[in-house]
Amino acid sequence: MSVSTGHQGGQVTPDDGTHPGAGRRGVSAWVSLRRTLFLILFALAGAAGNTALASVTLQQQWIPISAGLVVCFAFLIMLALLHRAWWLTVLSLLPSLFVLVGSVQLGPEVALEARGVRESVVVVADSAAGTGSNDHRLTLRTEDGQTLDEKFVYSGSSGYPEVGERLDILRDPDGKVPMEQADQVDASGERGTLIGGVATWVVFVLLAGWRGHVRRRNGKELKDLPTF
């Protein structure tokens, strides 16, 4: 508790913290800038690292998915702490999804475009036929009558290729990347999704750094939703 230099009736009065500006404390702009730059570097490194991880774990997609979720969650928490408010964190959920999807899918899409073999096939069997299951493992036969050992996997209750339907697929001759329908392989689209998500992250970090510095200078703390 500080003592005010003002006098009321000739007596010194204590400052109980209710005076305007009593809760304010100085905040270094350099410290706020360093925090902002750190989070930008974390966002860039996290997205790049998860993309690289997905490229070397092509047969275990759960690994980059799990790592990507950790990166996105850590980013959201640090963004809230930097901003000292929650609304930017809520808005960051959508670009975080873009970063997650783009970083996980870019590696396999690039691999299929680079070394994938395009083939015209026909669906000859569906493991989910008559079972009511939404997990379809489709057996495919090429134009020369060869039945592929690899199954085309589709999860969903609608839109799946039916028995007798003809497809154009891209498959990895090494079997490291799951096959996909040729018209759905779009590495440039996944790259755009990833870049768009990361760019939005950077913009939000810059805004959070500025707003957070102002809030710290005014003595405002991180509170429950909604906090603006």
Short mmCIF file of C-alpha atoms in Angstrom, two decimals:
data_model
loop_
_atom_site.label_atom_id
_atom_site.label_comp_id
_atom_site.label_asym_id
_atom_site.label_seq_id
_atom_site.Cartn_x
_atom_site.Cartn_y
_atom_site.Cartn_z
CA MET A 1 0.00 0.00 0.00
CA SER A 2 1.45 3.34 -1.03
CA VAL A 3 1.06 6.67 0.70
CA SER A 4 -0.40 9.62 -1.17
CA THR A 5 1.35 12.97 -1.00
CA GLY A 6 -1.99 14.75 -1.07
CA HIS A 7 -3.52 16.12 2.16
CA GLN A 8 -7.07 15.97 3.35
CA GLY A 9 -7.63 18.14 6.38
CA GLY A 10 -3.90 18.36 6.99
CA GLN A 11 -3.44 14.57 7.19
CA VAL A 12 -1.67 12.17 4.88
CA THR A 13 -4.15 9.68 3.35
CA PRO A 14 -3.27 6.12 2.29
CA ASP A 15 -3.76 5.01 -1.28
CA ASP A 16 -6.08 1.97 -1.21
CA GLY A 17 -5.66 1.23 -4.93
CA THR A 18 -9.02 2.66 -5.93
CA HIS A 19 -7.58 5.75 -7.57
CA PRO A 20 -7.47 5.80 -11.39
CA GLY A 21 -4.27 4.21 -12.66
CA ALA A 22 -3.46 2.66 -9.29
CA GLY A 23 -3.35 -0.82 -10.83
CA ARG A 24 -1.19 0.17 -13.79
CA ARG A 25 2.33 -1.06 -14.15
CA GLY A 26 4.99 -0.34 -16.68
CA VAL A 27 5.52 -2.92 -19.43
CA SER A 28 8.54 -2.93 -21.70
CA ALA A 29 7.64 -2.70 -25.38
CA TRP A 30 10.78 -4.74 -26.10
CA VAL A 31 9.50 -7.59 -23.90
CA SER A 32 6.15 -7.57 -25.71
CA LEU A 33 7.93 -7.56 -29.06
CA ARG A 34 10.10 -10.54 -28.08
CA ARG A 35 7.05 -12.49 -26.95
CA THR A 36 5.32 -11.71 -30.23
CA LEU A 37 8.32 -12.75 -32.32
CA PHE A 38 8.71 -15.94 -30.31
CA LEU A 39 5.11 -16.96 -30.99
CA ILE A 40 5.49 -16.18 -34.71
CA LEU A 41 8.60 -18.38 -34.84
CA PHE A 42 6.76 -21.10 -32.93
CA ALA A 43 3.88 -20.99 -35.42
CA LEU A 44 6.20 -21.21 -38.43
CA ALA A 45 8.38 -23.93 -36.91
CA GLY A 46 5.39 -25.92 -35.68
CA ALA A 47 3.68 -25.93 -39.08
CA ALA A 48 6.90 -26.73 -40.94
CA GLY A 49 7.90 -29.41 -38.46
CA ASN A 50 4.56 -31.17 -38.60
CA THR A 51 4.60 -31.08 -42.40
CA ALA A 52 8.05 -32.68 -42.39
CA LEU A 53 6.88 -35.26 -39.85
CA ALA A 54 3.92 -36.18 -42.06
CA SER A 55 6.29 -36.64 -45.00
CA VAL A 56 8.36 -39.27 -43.17
CA THR A 57 5.47 -41.09 -41.46
CA LEU A 58 3.34 -41.68 -44.54
CA GLN A 59 1.97 -44.97 -43.25
CA GLN A 60 1.19 -43.71 -39.73
CA GLN A 61 -0.93 -40.61 -40.21
CA TRP A 62 -1.97 -40.70 -36.57
CA ILE A 63 1.53 -39.47 -35.66
CA PRO A 64 1.39 -36.07 -37.48
CA ILE A 65 -2.30 -35.74 -36.53
CA SER A 66 -1.43 -36.12 -32.84
CA ALA A 67 1.61 -33.86 -33.09
CA GLY A 68 -0.38 -31.28 -35.06
CA LEU A 69 -3.09 -31.20 -32.40
CA VAL A 70 -0.44 -30.54 -29.75
CA VAL A 71 1.09 -27.73 -31.83
CA CYS A 72 -2.30 -26.11 -32.47
CA PHE A 73 -3.36 -26.40 -28.82
CA ALA A 74 -0.06 -24.91 -27.60
CA PHE A 75 -0.38 -22.06 -30.11
CA LEU A 76 -3.93 -21.23 -28.95
CA ILE A 77 -2.91 -21.18 -25.29
CA MET A 78 0.12 -18.95 -25.95
CA LEU A 79 -1.98 -16.64 -28.12
CA ALA A 80 -4.46 -16.18 -25.27
CA LEU A 81 -1.63 -15.46 -22.81
CA LEU A 82 -0.03 -12.99 -25.21
CA HIS A 83 -3.33 -11.22 -25.88
CA ARG A 84 -4.68 -11.42 -22.31
CA ALA A 85 -8.10 -12.04 -23.84
CA TRP A 86 -9.90 -14.92 -25.53
CA TRP A 87 -11.62 -13.58 -28.63
CA LEU A 88 -8.58 -13.87 -30.92
CA THR A 89 -8.05 -17.41 -29.68
CA VAL A 90 -11.62 -18.32 -30.61
CA LEU A 91 -11.16 -16.79 -34.07
CA SER A 92 -7.92 -18.77 -34.46
CA LEU A 93 -9.73 -22.12 -34.29
CA LEU A 94 -10.51 -22.09 -38.03
CA PRO A 95 -6.98 -21.25 -39.26
CA SER A 96 -5.67 -23.82 -36.76
CA LEU A 97 -7.80 -26.42 -38.52
CA PHE A 98 -6.33 -25.30 -41.86
CA VAL A 99 -2.80 -25.67 -40.48
CA LEU A 100 -3.58 -29.12 -39.09
CA VAL A 101 -5.19 -30.44 -42.27
CA GLY A 102 -2.65 -28.83 -44.60
CA SER A 103 0.39 -30.03 -42.66
CA VAL A 104 -0.92 -33.60 -42.41
CA GLN A 105 -2.14 -33.94 -46.00
CA LEU A 106 0.55 -32.07 -47.94
CA GLY A 107 3.25 -34.75 -47.62
CA PRO A 108 1.15 -37.66 -48.92
CA GLU A 109 -0.31 -35.53 -51.72
CA VAL A 110 3.14 -34.44 -52.89
CA ALA A 111 4.38 -38.04 -52.75
CA LEU A 112 1.48 -39.30 -54.86
CA GLU A 113 1.90 -36.54 -57.43
CA ALA A 114 5.64 -37.19 -57.63
CA ARG A 115 5.77 -40.97 -57.88
CA GLY A 116 2.17 -42.17 -58.00
CA VAL A 117 1.04 -44.53 -60.77
CA ARG A 118 -2.23 -43.60 -62.43
CA GLU A 119 -4.50 -46.54 -63.20
CA SER A 120 -8.05 -47.10 -64.32
CA VAL A 121 -9.73 -49.68 -62.08
CA VAL A 122 -13.14 -51.12 -61.34
CA VAL A 123 -14.53 -51.87 -57.87
CA VAL A 124 -15.18 -55.61 -57.58
CA ALA A 125 -15.89 -56.01 -53.85
CA ASP A 126 -16.76 -53.96 -50.77
CA SER A 127 -15.97 -55.26 -47.28
CA ALA A 128 -18.87 -53.25 -45.84
CA ALA A 129 -21.49 -54.69 -48.21
CA GLY A 130 -24.45 -56.01 -46.24
CA THR A 131 -22.91 -55.12 -42.86
CA GLY A 132 -24.11 -51.56 -42.38
CA SER A 133 -20.54 -50.48 -41.63
CA ASN A 134 -19.27 -47.09 -42.79
CA ASP A 135 -15.70 -48.37 -43.16
CA HIS A 136 -15.35 -49.51 -46.75
CA ARG A 137 -12.33 -51.51 -47.93
CA LEU A 138 -12.76 -51.77 -51.66
CA THR A 139 -11.13 -54.44 -53.80
CA LEU A 140 -10.00 -53.08 -57.16
CA ARG A 141 -9.24 -54.74 -60.48
CA THR A 142 -7.14 -53.12 -63.20
CA GLU A 143 -7.95 -53.07 -66.92
CA ASP A 144 -5.66 -56.05 -67.55
CA GLY A 145 -7.60 -58.17 -65.04
CA GLN A 146 -5.12 -57.93 -62.14
CA THR A 147 -6.64 -57.62 -58.68
CA LEU A 148 -4.69 -55.17 -56.54
CA ASP A 149 -3.50 -56.32 -53.13
CA GLU A 150 -3.93 -52.84 -51.70
CA LYS A 151 -7.45 -51.88 -50.72
CA PHE A 152 -9.04 -48.54 -51.40
CA VAL A 153 -10.22 -47.31 -48.00
CA TYR A 154 -13.25 -45.02 -47.68
CA SER A 155 -14.97 -43.98 -44.47
CA GLY A 156 -18.49 -42.61 -44.70
CA SER A 157 -22.12 -43.55 -45.15
CA SER A 158 -22.53 -41.88 -48.53
CA GLY A 159 -20.50 -40.98 -51.60
CA TYR A 160 -18.40 -44.13 -51.53
CA PRO A 161 -17.62 -45.94 -54.81
CA GLU A 162 -19.98 -48.83 -55.40
CA VAL A 163 -19.23 -52.29 -56.75
CA GLY A 164 -18.97 -52.12 -60.54
CA GLU A 165 -18.01 -48.44 -60.55
CA ARG A 166 -14.92 -47.47 -62.53
CA LEU A 167 -12.31 -45.18 -60.95
CA ASP A 168 -9.08 -43.46 -61.89
CA ILE A 169 -6.65 -43.79 -59.00
CA LEU A 170 -3.14 -42.75 -58.06
CA ARG A 171 -1.26 -45.37 -56.08
CA ASP A 172 2.24 -45.51 -54.68
CA PRO A 173 4.18 -48.44 -56.25
CA ASP A 174 6.11 -48.76 -52.97
CA GLY A 175 2.87 -48.99 -51.00
CA LYS A 176 3.91 -46.30 -48.53
CA VAL A 177 1.14 -43.83 -49.37
CA PRO A 178 -2.53 -44.86 -49.37
CA MET A 179 -4.06 -44.72 -52.83
CA GLU A 180 -6.48 -41.94 -53.69
CA GLN A 181 -8.83 -41.08 -56.51
CA ALA A 182 -6.78 -39.21 -59.09
CA ASP A 183 -9.09 -36.20 -59.27
CA GLN A 184 -8.86 -35.71 -55.50
CA VAL A 185 -5.07 -35.46 -55.32
CA ASP A 186 -4.26 -31.76 -55.11
CA ALA A 187 -0.92 -30.93 -53.51
CA SER A 188 -1.15 -27.25 -54.52
CA GLY A 189 -4.53 -26.98 -52.81
CA GLU A 190 -3.18 -28.49 -49.58
CA ARG A 191 -0.17 -26.17 -49.79
CA GLY A 192 -2.52 -23.20 -50.15
CA THR A 193 -4.54 -24.39 -47.15
CA LEU A 194 -1.40 -24.65 -45.03
CA ILE A 195 0.03 -21.29 -46.13
CA GLY A 196 -3.32 -19.56 -45.61
CA GLY A 197 -3.64 -20.98 -42.10
CA VAL A 198 -0.11 -20.01 -41.10
CA ALA A 199 -0.46 -16.51 -42.60
CA THR A 200 -3.64 -15.97 -40.60
CA TRP A 201 -1.86 -17.21 -37.48
CA VAL A 202 0.89 -14.62 -38.01
CA VAL A 203 -1.64 -11.79 -38.45
CA PHE A 204 -3.43 -12.83 -35.26
CA VAL A 205 -0.15 -12.99 -33.34
CA LEU A 206 0.78 -9.46 -34.42
CA LEU A 207 -2.64 -8.20 -33.35
CA ALA A 208 -2.45 -10.13 -30.06
CA GLY A 209 1.02 -8.75 -29.34
CA TRP A 210 -0.14 -5.17 -29.81
CA ARG A 211 -3.43 -5.56 -27.93
CA GLY A 212 -1.74 -7.56 -25.17
CA HIS A 213 0.87 -4.86 -24.67
CA VAL A 214 -1.87 -2.24 -24.32
CA ARG A 215 -3.79 -4.43 -21.86
CA ARG A 216 -0.68 -5.05 -19.74
CA ARG A 217 0.11 -1.35 -19.71
CA ASN A 218 -3.42 -0.74 -18.41
CA GLY A 219 -3.13 -3.53 -15.83
CA LYS A 220 -5.79 -5.79 -17.36
CA GLU A 221 -5.62 -9.50 -16.65
CA LEU A 222 -6.75 -12.56 -18.61
CA LYS A 223 -10.32 -13.32 -17.57
CA ASP A 224 -13.06 -15.75 -18.40
CA LEU A 225 -15.06 -15.46 -21.63
CA PRO A 226 -16.05 -13.03 -22.92
CA THR A 227 -13.05 -10.72 -22.51
CA PHE A 228 -12.33 -8.04 -25.10
#
